[in-house]
Amino acid sequence: MALKLHGFEGRGTFAHGIHPPDRKALSKDAPIRVMPTPDAVVLSLHQNIGGPCEPLVKPRQTVAWGETIGKGTTFVSTTLHASVPGIVQRPMRVTLANGRHMDTLPIQAQGEIPSGQALWEDIFGGDWPSTGLDGYDPAQISRNINDAGLVGLGGAAFPTHVKIMPSDKKPIHTLIVNGCECEPYLTSDYRLMVEAPAPIVTGALLAARSLGAKCIVIGVEDNKAPAIAALKKAAAGTGIQVAVLKTKYPQGSEKHLIQAVINRQVPLGGLPSDVGVAISNVGTMAAVARAVIHKKPLTHRVISVTGGGIVNPSNVLAPIGVSFGALVDFCGGLRPDAARMVAGGPMMGFAFTNLDTPVTKGTSGLTVMNGDEVTAGEETVCVRCGKCVDVCPMRLVPTKIAMASRHQNISLSRRYNIMACFECGSCAYTCPAHIPLVQLIRAGKARVAAADRG
């Protein structure tokens, strides 16, 4: 079924938003490099939105590459697999880049897995069918995804089997695959679209089969011409459409991507499924193809290691659980003027300081900015300029929400729809008073969530 797209060549977009410098030139032309197996990995038992894993292995136990080592404890949870072969070490608690303290399973690497091009071929290579997929049972596709431990690889880390499963209550007519990668600096999705479009297409066809969706659209911003060309070539004859969208932040947000592609608005507090749409990231779709076609779990992902503070900005295929320090070393180390490290991109990522911090499934990038890239300003009083309101893609009033949060007024925070904010950072980017709007709103959301739990 062909869908009439709102996002024609370079025209699909949404209201408000911003245009920060994208700084993607640092790594966009760097082909994905395969990282050698590290000496050790540290795997968090909480790799997704939802419940944590229950460990299935004990210290001193030998595990194989891809072996299941953790089982999801709730419906909105997923399995965990060994990203390297080796010996399980004593469990320990670590602080992740987002500041959360989590139990982990460390593994001391021991044994061989494919390396270099062989590992790339194992994960993304080979033939990926684009026809004959009607024989796959929709419910089994969702089970394969769950068994493989897939979460959204765009950063949200929502368990994929929950999102990509048949539903009679909210039928899905359209699957939108998110290839926008609107976050500044990051280029891991872009390189994957250029270098491995075939598994993305196969994964999208399988996900649509599971959902019962008749229409598949891949949304890509118009600053990614090589990716657009590669996807169109891979999708030829499949019925998959590629929507070329305006380059604007946060184009990759679910609700705004839906508006940009098919001109439908998700109601406030609602979900994409409320308008018959499911959304998933391009990297997730490639992982879906591998999970269903080859029955192999998620153990590695592509990560951008970039910024003016990195010697050799790169896109790296790395094992889940590797330390950020090992990634930095693989990319030539830090430059002398490195000033700030961010897990993810500068708009929605988390600044951190400990290079021993492990990568999780939701880690899309490591951005290390130098002094020239970090802007600092002293906070002053709000001047009521309204710039934050002008750019907010959710049409909120960020300063009011932030002040309600600062005064720990939960009822007023709810009144201002604090939970509708998805922390894109557009408001803080434009604020001339340098008010830490996102941090205040994030803290307020935590208080509201705690109050809701009683």
PDB file of C-alpha atoms in Angstrom, residues 123-280:
ATOM      1  CA  ILE A 123      26.674  -9.172  12.003  1.00  0.00           C
ATOM      2  CA  PHE A 124      25.818  -7.207   8.847  1.00  0.00           C
ATOM      3  CA  GLY A 125      27.114  -9.227   5.899  1.00  0.00           C
ATOM      4  CA  GLY A 126      25.645 -11.924   3.670  1.00  0.00           C
ATOM      5  CA  ASP A 127      22.352 -12.036   1.803  1.00  0.00           C
ATOM      6  CA  TRP A 128      19.308 -10.359   3.325  1.00  0.00           C
ATOM      7  CA  PRO A 129      16.022 -11.473   1.733  1.00  0.00           C
ATOM      8  CA  SER A 130      13.503  -8.844   0.691  1.00  0.00           C
ATOM      9  CA  THR A 131      10.950 -11.332  -0.639  1.00  0.00           C
ATOM     10  CA  GLY A 132       9.424 -14.525   0.701  1.00  0.00           C
ATOM     11  CA  LEU A 133       9.042 -13.189   4.239  1.00  0.00           C
ATOM     12  CA  ASP A 134       5.313 -13.956   4.421  1.00  0.00           C
ATOM     13  CA  GLY A 135       6.216 -17.365   5.827  1.00  0.00           C
ATOM     14  CA  TYR A 136       7.421 -15.824   9.088  1.00  0.00           C
ATOM     15  CA  ASP A 137       4.823 -15.962  11.857  1.00  0.00           C
ATOM     16  CA  PRO A 138       4.186 -12.465  13.317  1.00  0.00           C
ATOM     17  CA  ALA A 139       4.168 -13.674  16.925  1.00  0.00           C
ATOM     18  CA  GLN A 140       7.345 -15.696  16.355  1.00  0.00           C
ATOM     19  CA  ILE A 141       9.105 -12.634  14.980  1.00  0.00           C
ATOM     20  CA  SER A 142       8.376 -10.821  18.245  1.00  0.00           C
ATOM     21  CA  ARG A 143       9.628 -13.828  20.244  1.00  0.00           C
ATOM     22  CA  ASN A 144      12.851 -13.955  18.205  1.00  0.00           C
ATOM     23  CA  ILE A 145      13.379 -10.260  18.923  1.00  0.00           C
ATOM     24  CA  ASN A 146      12.857 -10.834  22.640  1.00  0.00           C
ATOM     25  CA  ASP A 147      15.200 -13.820  22.679  1.00  0.00           C
ATOM     26  CA  ALA A 148      17.860 -11.672  21.004  1.00  0.00           C
ATOM     27  CA  GLY A 149      17.662  -8.973  23.682  1.00  0.00           C
ATOM     28  CA  LEU A 150      16.857  -6.131  21.311  1.00  0.00           C
ATOM     29  CA  VAL A 151      16.134  -2.604  22.495  1.00  0.00           C
ATOM     30  CA  GLY A 152      15.771   0.622  20.560  1.00  0.00           C
ATOM     31  CA  LEU A 153      19.276   1.557  19.442  1.00  0.00           C
ATOM     32  CA  GLY A 154      18.462   5.206  18.850  1.00  0.00           C
ATOM     33  CA  GLY A 155      18.966   5.958  22.534  1.00  0.00           C
ATOM     34  CA  ALA A 156      15.610   5.359  24.233  1.00  0.00           C
ATOM     35  CA  ALA A 157      16.343   1.633  24.734  1.00  0.00           C
ATOM     36  CA  PHE A 158      12.679   0.588  24.776  1.00  0.00           C
ATOM     37  CA  PRO A 159      12.400  -3.225  24.477  1.00  0.00           C
ATOM     38  CA  THR A 160      11.835  -3.858  20.776  1.00  0.00           C
ATOM     39  CA  HIS A 161       9.684  -6.970  21.160  1.00  0.00           C
ATOM     40  CA  VAL A 162       7.080  -4.899  23.028  1.00  0.00           C
ATOM     41  CA  LYS A 163       6.960  -2.274  20.306  1.00  0.00           C
ATOM     42  CA  ILE A 164       7.147  -4.715  17.379  1.00  0.00           C
ATOM     43  CA  MET A 165       4.397  -7.189  18.193  1.00  0.00           C
ATOM     44  CA  PRO A 166       0.897  -7.903  16.903  1.00  0.00           C
ATOM     45  CA  SER A 167      -1.917  -5.997  18.616  1.00  0.00           C
ATOM     46  CA  ASP A 168      -5.676  -6.209  18.185  1.00  0.00           C
ATOM     47  CA  LYS A 169      -6.305  -3.253  20.506  1.00  0.00           C
ATOM     48  CA  LYS A 170      -4.295  -0.708  18.521  1.00  0.00           C
ATOM     49  CA  PRO A 171      -3.835  -1.877  14.923  1.00  0.00           C
ATOM     50  CA  ILE A 172      -0.736  -0.440  13.233  1.00  0.00           C
ATOM     51  CA  HIS A 173      -1.025   0.622   9.598  1.00  0.00           C
ATOM     52  CA  THR A 174       2.384   2.299   9.173  1.00  0.00           C
ATOM     53  CA  LEU A 175       5.908   1.489  10.281  1.00  0.00           C
ATOM     54  CA  ILE A 176       8.228   4.515  10.184  1.00  0.00           C
ATOM     55  CA  VAL A 177      11.928   3.698  10.357  1.00  0.00           C
ATOM     56  CA  ASN A 178      13.900   6.549  11.878  1.00  0.00           C
ATOM     57  CA  GLY A 179      17.043   7.381   9.930  1.00  0.00           C
ATOM     58  CA  CYS A 180      17.101  11.092  10.775  1.00  0.00           C
ATOM     59  CA  GLU A 181      19.925  11.058  13.343  1.00  0.00           C
ATOM     60  CA  CYS A 182      19.293  14.744  14.059  1.00  0.00           C
ATOM     61  CA  GLU A 183      21.552  14.894  17.131  1.00  0.00           C
ATOM     62  CA  PRO A 184      24.677  16.974  16.370  1.00  0.00           C
ATOM     63  CA  TYR A 185      28.007  15.144  15.938  1.00  0.00           C
ATOM     64  CA  LEU A 186      26.573  11.594  15.787  1.00  0.00           C
ATOM     65  CA  THR A 187      26.980   9.640  12.540  1.00  0.00           C
ATOM     66  CA  SER A 188      26.661   5.959  13.500  1.00  0.00           C
ATOM     67  CA  ASP A 189      23.205   5.588  11.927  1.00  0.00           C
ATOM     68  CA  TYR A 190      24.351   7.466   8.834  1.00  0.00           C
ATOM     69  CA  ARG A 191      27.313   5.154   8.289  1.00  0.00           C
ATOM     70  CA  LEU A 192      25.119   2.089   8.849  1.00  0.00           C
ATOM     71  CA  MET A 193      22.624   3.306   6.238  1.00  0.00           C
ATOM     72  CA  VAL A 194      25.464   3.869   3.778  1.00  0.00           C
ATOM     73  CA  GLU A 195      27.385   0.657   4.465  1.00  0.00           C
ATOM     74  CA  ALA A 196      24.653  -1.847   5.397  1.00  0.00           C
ATOM     75  CA  PRO A 197      21.267  -0.786   3.992  1.00  0.00           C
ATOM     76  CA  ALA A 198      20.181  -4.350   3.127  1.00  0.00           C
ATOM     77  CA  PRO A 199      19.653  -5.648   6.707  1.00  0.00           C
ATOM     78  CA  ILE A 200      17.813  -2.416   7.524  1.00  0.00           C
ATOM     79  CA  VAL A 201      15.363  -3.120   4.695  1.00  0.00           C
ATOM     80  CA  THR A 202      14.959  -6.779   5.669  1.00  0.00           C
ATOM     81  CA  GLY A 203      14.423  -5.866   9.306  1.00  0.00           C
ATOM     82  CA  ALA A 204      11.801  -3.293   8.375  1.00  0.00           C
ATOM     83  CA  LEU A 205       9.915  -5.837   6.279  1.00  0.00           C
ATOM     84  CA  LEU A 206       9.979  -8.336   9.162  1.00  0.00           C
ATOM     85  CA  ALA A 207       8.918  -5.735  11.718  1.00  0.00           C
ATOM     86  CA  ALA A 208       6.022  -4.660   9.504  1.00  0.00           C
ATOM     87  CA  ARG A 209       5.058  -8.320   9.133  1.00  0.00           C
ATOM     88  CA  SER A 210       4.941  -8.683  12.916  1.00  0.00           C
ATOM     89  CA  LEU A 211       2.928  -5.484  13.337  1.00  0.00           C
ATOM     90  CA  GLY A 212       0.544  -6.115  10.464  1.00  0.00           C
ATOM     91  CA  ALA A 213       1.573  -2.765   8.985  1.00  0.00           C
ATOM     92  CA  LYS A 214       0.869  -2.377   5.272  1.00  0.00           C
ATOM     93  CA  CYS A 215       3.044   0.684   4.772  1.00  0.00           C
ATOM     94  CA  ILE A 216       6.756   1.152   5.553  1.00  0.00           C
ATOM     95  CA  VAL A 217       8.506   4.524   5.354  1.00  0.00           C
ATOM     96  CA  ILE A 218      12.139   5.270   6.135  1.00  0.00           C
ATOM     97  CA  GLY A 219      12.552   8.913   7.160  1.00  0.00           C
ATOM     98  CA  VAL A 220      15.951  10.508   6.460  1.00  0.00           C
ATOM     99  CA  GLU A 221      17.028  14.149   6.709  1.00  0.00           C
ATOM    100  CA  ASP A 222      18.102  15.836   3.482  1.00  0.00           C
ATOM    101  CA  ASN A 223      21.711  16.300   4.659  1.00  0.00           C
ATOM    102  CA  LYS A 224      22.335  12.561   4.195  1.00  0.00           C
ATOM    103  CA  ALA A 225      22.219  12.145   0.407  1.00  0.00           C
ATOM    104  CA  PRO A 226      24.479   9.038   0.214  1.00  0.00           C
ATOM    105  CA  ALA A 227      22.314   7.275   2.821  1.00  0.00           C
ATOM    106  CA  ILE A 228      19.147   8.186   0.933  1.00  0.00           C
ATOM    107  CA  ALA A 229      20.586   6.782  -2.295  1.00  0.00           C
ATOM    108  CA  ALA A 230      21.758   3.564  -0.616  1.00  0.00           C
ATOM    109  CA  LEU A 231      18.387   2.953   1.047  1.00  0.00           C
ATOM    110  CA  LYS A 232      16.413   3.644  -2.124  1.00  0.00           C
ATOM    111  CA  LYS A 233      18.578   1.162  -4.016  1.00  0.00           C
ATOM    112  CA  ALA A 234      18.244  -1.519  -1.311  1.00  0.00           C
ATOM    113  CA  ALA A 235      14.486  -0.977  -1.007  1.00  0.00           C
ATOM    114  CA  ALA A 236      13.756  -1.049  -4.753  1.00  0.00           C
ATOM    115  CA  GLY A 237      10.831  -3.349  -5.500  1.00  0.00           C
ATOM    116  CA  THR A 238       9.887  -3.862  -1.826  1.00  0.00           C
ATOM    117  CA  GLY A 239       7.235  -1.158  -1.546  1.00  0.00           C
ATOM    118  CA  ILE A 240       9.250   0.630   1.130  1.00  0.00           C
ATOM    119  CA  GLN A 241       9.231   4.402   0.656  1.00  0.00           C
ATOM    120  CA  VAL A 242      12.071   6.741   1.616  1.00  0.00           C
ATOM    121  CA  ALA A 243      10.843  10.128   2.866  1.00  0.00           C
ATOM    122  CA  VAL A 244      13.423  12.897   2.550  1.00  0.00           C
ATOM    123  CA  LEU A 245      12.880  15.391   5.352  1.00  0.00           C
ATOM    124  CA  LYS A 246      14.137  18.850   6.203  1.00  0.00           C
ATOM    125  CA  THR A 247      17.226  18.925   8.373  1.00  0.00           C
ATOM    126  CA  LYS A 248      16.077  20.296  11.703  1.00  0.00           C
ATOM    127  CA  TYR A 249      16.437  19.339  15.350  1.00  0.00           C
ATOM    128  CA  PRO A 250      14.668  17.307  16.815  1.00  0.00           C
ATOM    129  CA  GLN A 251      13.417  15.777  13.559  1.00  0.00           C
ATOM    130  CA  GLY A 252      14.084  12.276  14.939  1.00  0.00           C
ATOM    131  CA  SER A 253      11.624  12.628  17.814  1.00  0.00           C
ATOM    132  CA  GLU A 254       8.851  10.071  17.377  1.00  0.00           C
ATOM    133  CA  LYS A 255       5.923  12.474  17.446  1.00  0.00           C
ATOM    134  CA  HIS A 256       7.590  15.001  15.177  1.00  0.00           C
ATOM    135  CA  LEU A 257       8.779  12.364  12.743  1.00  0.00           C
ATOM    136  CA  ILE A 258       5.178  11.190  12.383  1.00  0.00           C
ATOM    137  CA  GLN A 259       4.076  14.756  11.724  1.00  0.00           C
ATOM    138  CA  ALA A 260       6.860  15.304   9.211  1.00  0.00           C
ATOM    139  CA  VAL A 261       6.224  12.075   7.291  1.00  0.00           C
ATOM    140  CA  ILE A 262       2.436  11.600   7.280  1.00  0.00           C
ATOM    141  CA  ASN A 263       1.171  14.872   8.809  1.00  0.00           C
ATOM    142  CA  ARG A 264      -0.593  13.273  11.761  1.00  0.00           C
ATOM    143  CA  GLN A 265      -0.352  14.519  15.319  1.00  0.00           C
ATOM    144  CA  VAL A 266      -0.019  12.227  18.300  1.00  0.00           C
ATOM    145  CA  PRO A 267      -2.275  13.550  21.095  1.00  0.00           C
ATOM    146  CA  LEU A 268      -0.673  15.060  24.191  1.00  0.00           C
ATOM    147  CA  GLY A 269       0.252  12.204  26.502  1.00  0.00           C
ATOM    148  CA  GLY A 270      -0.385   9.718  23.731  1.00  0.00           C
ATOM    149  CA  LEU A 271       1.759   7.208  21.863  1.00  0.00           C
ATOM    150  CA  PRO A 272       2.462   6.670  18.150  1.00  0.00           C
ATOM    151  CA  SER A 273       0.189   3.613  18.298  1.00  0.00           C
ATOM    152  CA  ASP A 274      -2.737   5.954  19.046  1.00  0.00           C
ATOM    153  CA  VAL A 275      -2.526   7.112  15.421  1.00  0.00           C
ATOM    154  CA  GLY A 276      -1.750   3.662  14.003  1.00  0.00           C
ATOM    155  CA  VAL A 277       2.011   4.129  13.713  1.00  0.00           C
ATOM    156  CA  ALA A 278       5.060   2.310  15.063  1.00  0.00           C
ATOM    157  CA  ILE A 279       8.544   3.816  14.945  1.00  0.00           C
ATOM    158  CA  SER A 280      11.928   2.166  15.207  1.00  0.00           C
TER     159      SER A 280
END
